[in-house]
Tab-separated table of C-alpha atoms in Angstrom:
chain	number	residue	atom	x	y	z
A	266	MET	CA	19.690	-2.527	19.235
A	267	SER	CA	19.861	-5.086	17.579
A	268	PHE	CA	18.422	-5.017	13.766
A	269	ASP	CA	15.164	-7.139	14.366
A	270	ARG	CA	14.442	-4.769	17.070
A	271	PHE	CA	15.588	-1.571	14.550
A	272	VAL	CA	13.107	-2.837	12.025
A	273	LEU	CA	10.156	-3.160	14.384
A	274	TRP	CA	10.748	0.518	15.719
A	275	CYS	CA	11.187	1.708	11.552
A	276	TRP	CA	7.586	-0.137	10.656
A	277	LEU	CA	6.257	1.021	14.064
A	278	MET	CA	7.046	4.726	13.554
A	279	LEU	CA	6.658	4.378	9.468
A	280	ALA	CA	2.918	3.360	10.808
A	281	ALA	CA	2.459	6.145	12.917
A	282	ALA	CA	3.512	8.463	10.258
A	283	ALA	CA	0.811	7.451	8.158
A	284	GLN	CA	-2.175	7.248	10.401
A	285	ALA	CA	-1.184	10.859	11.131
A	286	ALA	CA	-1.267	11.526	7.369
A	287	PRO	CA	-4.802	13.999	6.284
A	288	HIS	CA	-6.871	11.691	3.806
A	289	GLU	CA	-6.695	13.511	0.805
A	290	HIS	CA	-7.945	12.169	-2.655
A	291	GLY	CA	-5.757	10.883	-5.549
A	292	VAL	CA	-2.983	10.554	-2.552
A	293	ALA	CA	-1.922	6.465	-1.621
A	294	ARG	CA	0.745	6.332	1.240
A	295	LEU	CA	2.630	3.425	1.096
A	296	SER	CA	5.087	1.777	4.353
A	297	VAL	CA	7.592	-0.292	3.153
A	298	ALA	CA	9.601	-2.422	5.447
A	299	VAL	CA	12.271	-4.877	4.808
A	300	ASP	CA	13.284	-7.691	7.647
A	301	GLY	CA	15.255	-10.196	6.741
A	302	ASN	CA	13.607	-12.857	3.878
A	303	THR	CA	10.300	-10.847	4.499
A	304	LEU	CA	9.226	-7.255	2.295
A	305	SER	CA	5.861	-5.670	4.087
A	306	ILE	CA	3.808	-3.303	2.567
A	307	GLU	CA	0.626	-1.436	3.452
A	308	LEU	CA	-0.992	0.391	1.512
A	309	VAL	CA	-3.926	3.458	2.869
A	310	ALA	CA	-5.606	5.210	0.549
A	311	PRO	CA	-8.849	7.124	0.298
A	312	LEU	CA	-11.969	4.704	-1.524
A	313	ASP	CA	-12.067	7.681	-3.652
A	314	GLY	CA	-8.944	7.463	-5.855
A	315	LEU	CA	-9.862	3.534	-5.769
A	316	LEU	CA	-13.010	2.883	-5.882
A	317	GLY	CA	-14.535	6.635	-7.285
A	318	PHE	CA	-17.112	6.876	-4.595
A	319	GLU	CA	-16.605	7.053	-0.357
A	320	ARG	CA	-19.664	5.508	1.252
A	321	ALA	CA	-21.230	1.755	0.801
A	322	PRO	CA	-22.379	0.884	-2.523
A	323	ARG	CA	-25.637	1.437	-4.243
A	324	THR	CA	-26.142	-0.548	-6.938
A	325	ASP	CA	-25.029	-2.954	-8.656
A	326	ALA	CA	-22.339	-1.789	-10.846
A	327	GLU	CA	-20.961	0.057	-7.386
A	328	ARG	CA	-20.914	-3.757	-5.843
A	329	LYS	CA	-19.181	-5.579	-8.911
A	330	ALA	CA	-16.832	-2.269	-8.383
A	331	ALA	CA	-16.354	-2.549	-4.897
A	332	ALA	CA	-15.509	-6.727	-5.802
A	333	ASP	CA	-13.262	-5.462	-8.603
A	334	LEU	CA	-11.158	-3.514	-6.553
A	335	LEU	CA	-11.238	-5.931	-3.599
A	336	ALA	CA	-10.082	-9.143	-5.782
A	337	ARG	CA	-7.545	-6.585	-7.073
A	338	LEU	CA	-5.994	-5.931	-4.118
A	339	HIS	CA	-5.376	-9.648	-3.299
A	340	ASP	CA	-3.485	-9.635	-6.386
A	341	ALA	CA	-0.049	-8.532	-4.837
A	342	GLY	CA	2.094	-9.861	-6.907
A	343	THR	CA	0.635	-7.707	-10.101
A	344	LEU	CA	0.389	-4.470	-7.923
A	345	PHE	CA	4.192	-4.686	-6.414
A	346	LYS	CA	7.143	-6.110	-8.016
A	347	PRO	CA	10.102	-6.585	-6.192
A	348	ASP	CA	13.700	-7.470	-7.711
A	349	ALA	CA	13.000	-10.772	-9.791
A	350	ALA	CA	16.570	-11.205	-8.521
A	351	ALA	CA	15.669	-11.888	-4.753
A	352	GLY	CA	13.234	-14.319	-6.063
A	353	CYS	CA	10.086	-12.949	-3.702
A	354	LYS	CA	6.891	-14.341	-3.665
A	355	ALA	CA	3.330	-13.201	-2.630
A	356	GLY	CA	2.082	-14.359	0.578
A	357	ALA	CA	-0.560	-13.241	2.935
A	358	VAL	CA	-2.464	-9.705	1.570
A	359	THR	CA	-4.827	-8.282	4.605
A	360	VAL	CA	-7.462	-5.924	3.514
A	361	THR	CA	-9.659	-3.555	5.906
A	362	ALA	CA	-12.276	-1.534	4.272
A	363	PRO	CA	-15.040	-1.558	6.576
A	364	LEU	CA	-17.870	0.485	3.594
A	365	LEU	CA	-17.365	-2.574	1.214
A	366	GLU	CA	-18.519	-5.196	3.755
A	367	PRO	CA	-22.107	-6.203	3.085
A	368	GLY	CA	-24.655	-4.661	5.029
A	369	ALA	CA	-22.457	-1.254	5.956
A	370	ARG	CA	-23.521	1.939	6.407
A	371	ALA	CA	-21.669	5.307	5.848
A	372	LEU	CA	-20.014	6.679	9.013
A	373	GLY	CA	-18.843	10.050	7.873
A	374	ASP	CA	-17.856	11.763	4.487
A	375	HIS	CA	-14.465	10.189	4.403
A	376	ALA	CA	-13.691	6.459	4.181
A	377	ASP	CA	-9.892	4.989	3.512
A	378	LEU	CA	-8.731	1.869	2.986
A	379	GLU	CA	-5.730	-0.288	4.287
A	380	ALA	CA	-4.552	-2.899	3.006
A	381	GLN	CA	-1.028	-4.754	3.815
A	382	PHE	CA	0.921	-6.890	1.574
A	383	ILE	CA	3.517	-9.350	2.372
A	384	PHE	CA	6.510	-11.302	0.105
A	385	HIS	CA	8.935	-13.809	1.009
A	386	CYS	CA	12.519	-13.617	-0.168
A	387	THR	CA	14.692	-16.031	-1.207
A	388	GLN	CA	17.388	-13.775	-2.522
A	389	PRO	CA	17.234	-10.515	-0.088
A	390	PRO	CA	20.374	-9.127	-0.863
A	391	ALA	CA	19.004	-8.796	-4.399
A	392	LEU	CA	15.864	-6.264	-2.968
A	393	ARG	CA	17.506	-3.433	-4.379
A	394	THR	CA	14.101	-1.300	-5.964
A	395	LEU	CA	10.221	-2.105	-5.802
A	396	ASP	CA	8.109	-1.441	-8.659
A	397	VAL	CA	4.377	-0.047	-7.953
A	398	GLY	CA	1.585	-0.630	-10.129
A	399	LEU	CA	-0.814	1.454	-7.884
A	400	PHE	CA	-1.125	4.111	-11.346
A	401	ASP	CA	-2.054	1.133	-13.576
A	402	ALA	CA	-4.472	-0.342	-11.338
A	403	PHE	CA	-5.975	3.113	-10.528
A	404	LYS	CA	-6.585	5.621	-13.011
A	405	ARG	CA	-7.875	8.329	-10.001
A	406	LEU	CA	-4.458	8.385	-8.162
A	407	GLN	CA	-2.009	10.844	-8.772
A	408	ARG	CA	0.142	10.488	-6.047
A	409	VAL	CA	1.411	8.047	-3.890
A	410	ASP	CA	4.218	8.935	-0.635
A	411	VAL	CA	6.328	6.412	0.452
A	412	GLN	CA	7.881	5.484	3.550
A	413	VAL	CA	10.778	3.027	3.465
A	414	ALA	CA	12.146	1.090	6.464
A	415	ALA	CA	15.261	-1.361	5.676
A	416	ALA	CA	18.832	-1.963	6.955
A	417	LYS	CA	20.454	0.160	5.700
A	418	GLY	CA	18.280	2.705	6.822
A	419	GLN	CA	14.497	4.456	6.581
A	420	ALA	CA	13.537	6.844	2.988
A	421	ARG	CA	10.582	8.769	1.944
A	422	ILE	CA	9.793	9.084	-1.574
A	423	THR	CA	6.915	10.768	-3.489
A	424	LEU	CA	6.078	8.806	-6.659
A	425	ARG	CA	3.768	11.232	-9.603
A	426	ARG	CA	2.349	9.268	-12.134
A	427	PRO	CA	4.396	7.691	-14.449
A	428	ALA	CA	7.242	7.060	-12.186
A	429	ARG	CA	7.089	3.394	-10.609
A	430	SER	CA	10.326	2.186	-9.370
A	431	VAL	CA	10.801	2.958	-5.354
A	432	PRO	CA	14.348	2.227	-4.486
A	433	LEU	CA	15.063	0.116	-0.943
A	434	THR	CA	18.891	0.874	-0.727
A	435	ARG	CA	20.516	4.167	-0.149
């Protein structure tokens, strides 16, 4: 199996595992993949842990909090810091949070947010760790479950406050 196919397979397995994980307040899930010069990160978290509520915003203060959350998520370089020596620059960010869209209506008791972050690295061999700033950004988070797929294999790690470093090599 080629390296590209291996990384794609790992990414698909990590995504499937993340989808099957339960909705748990205070817990975020990260799937991290390194493929060539691309570092991809997927975040899945209950809105409660990021925002404090899991329904469409009702007040001006809640709408502002939702807008601030979306702005914070689009600042990928603040939330995630790959090794400086790897020369990684934040690229595309995609956030899926239907309840935060204008005119949204609640569909149930729980709602998750999904976000994808892409970094492009000029020196991928120097990519050894990823500093995760989610605890600083979201005070309600207590745990981050991380799955990593990279050239040297897969790994799982759990971050609890104040830990923030994810090894990308074994």
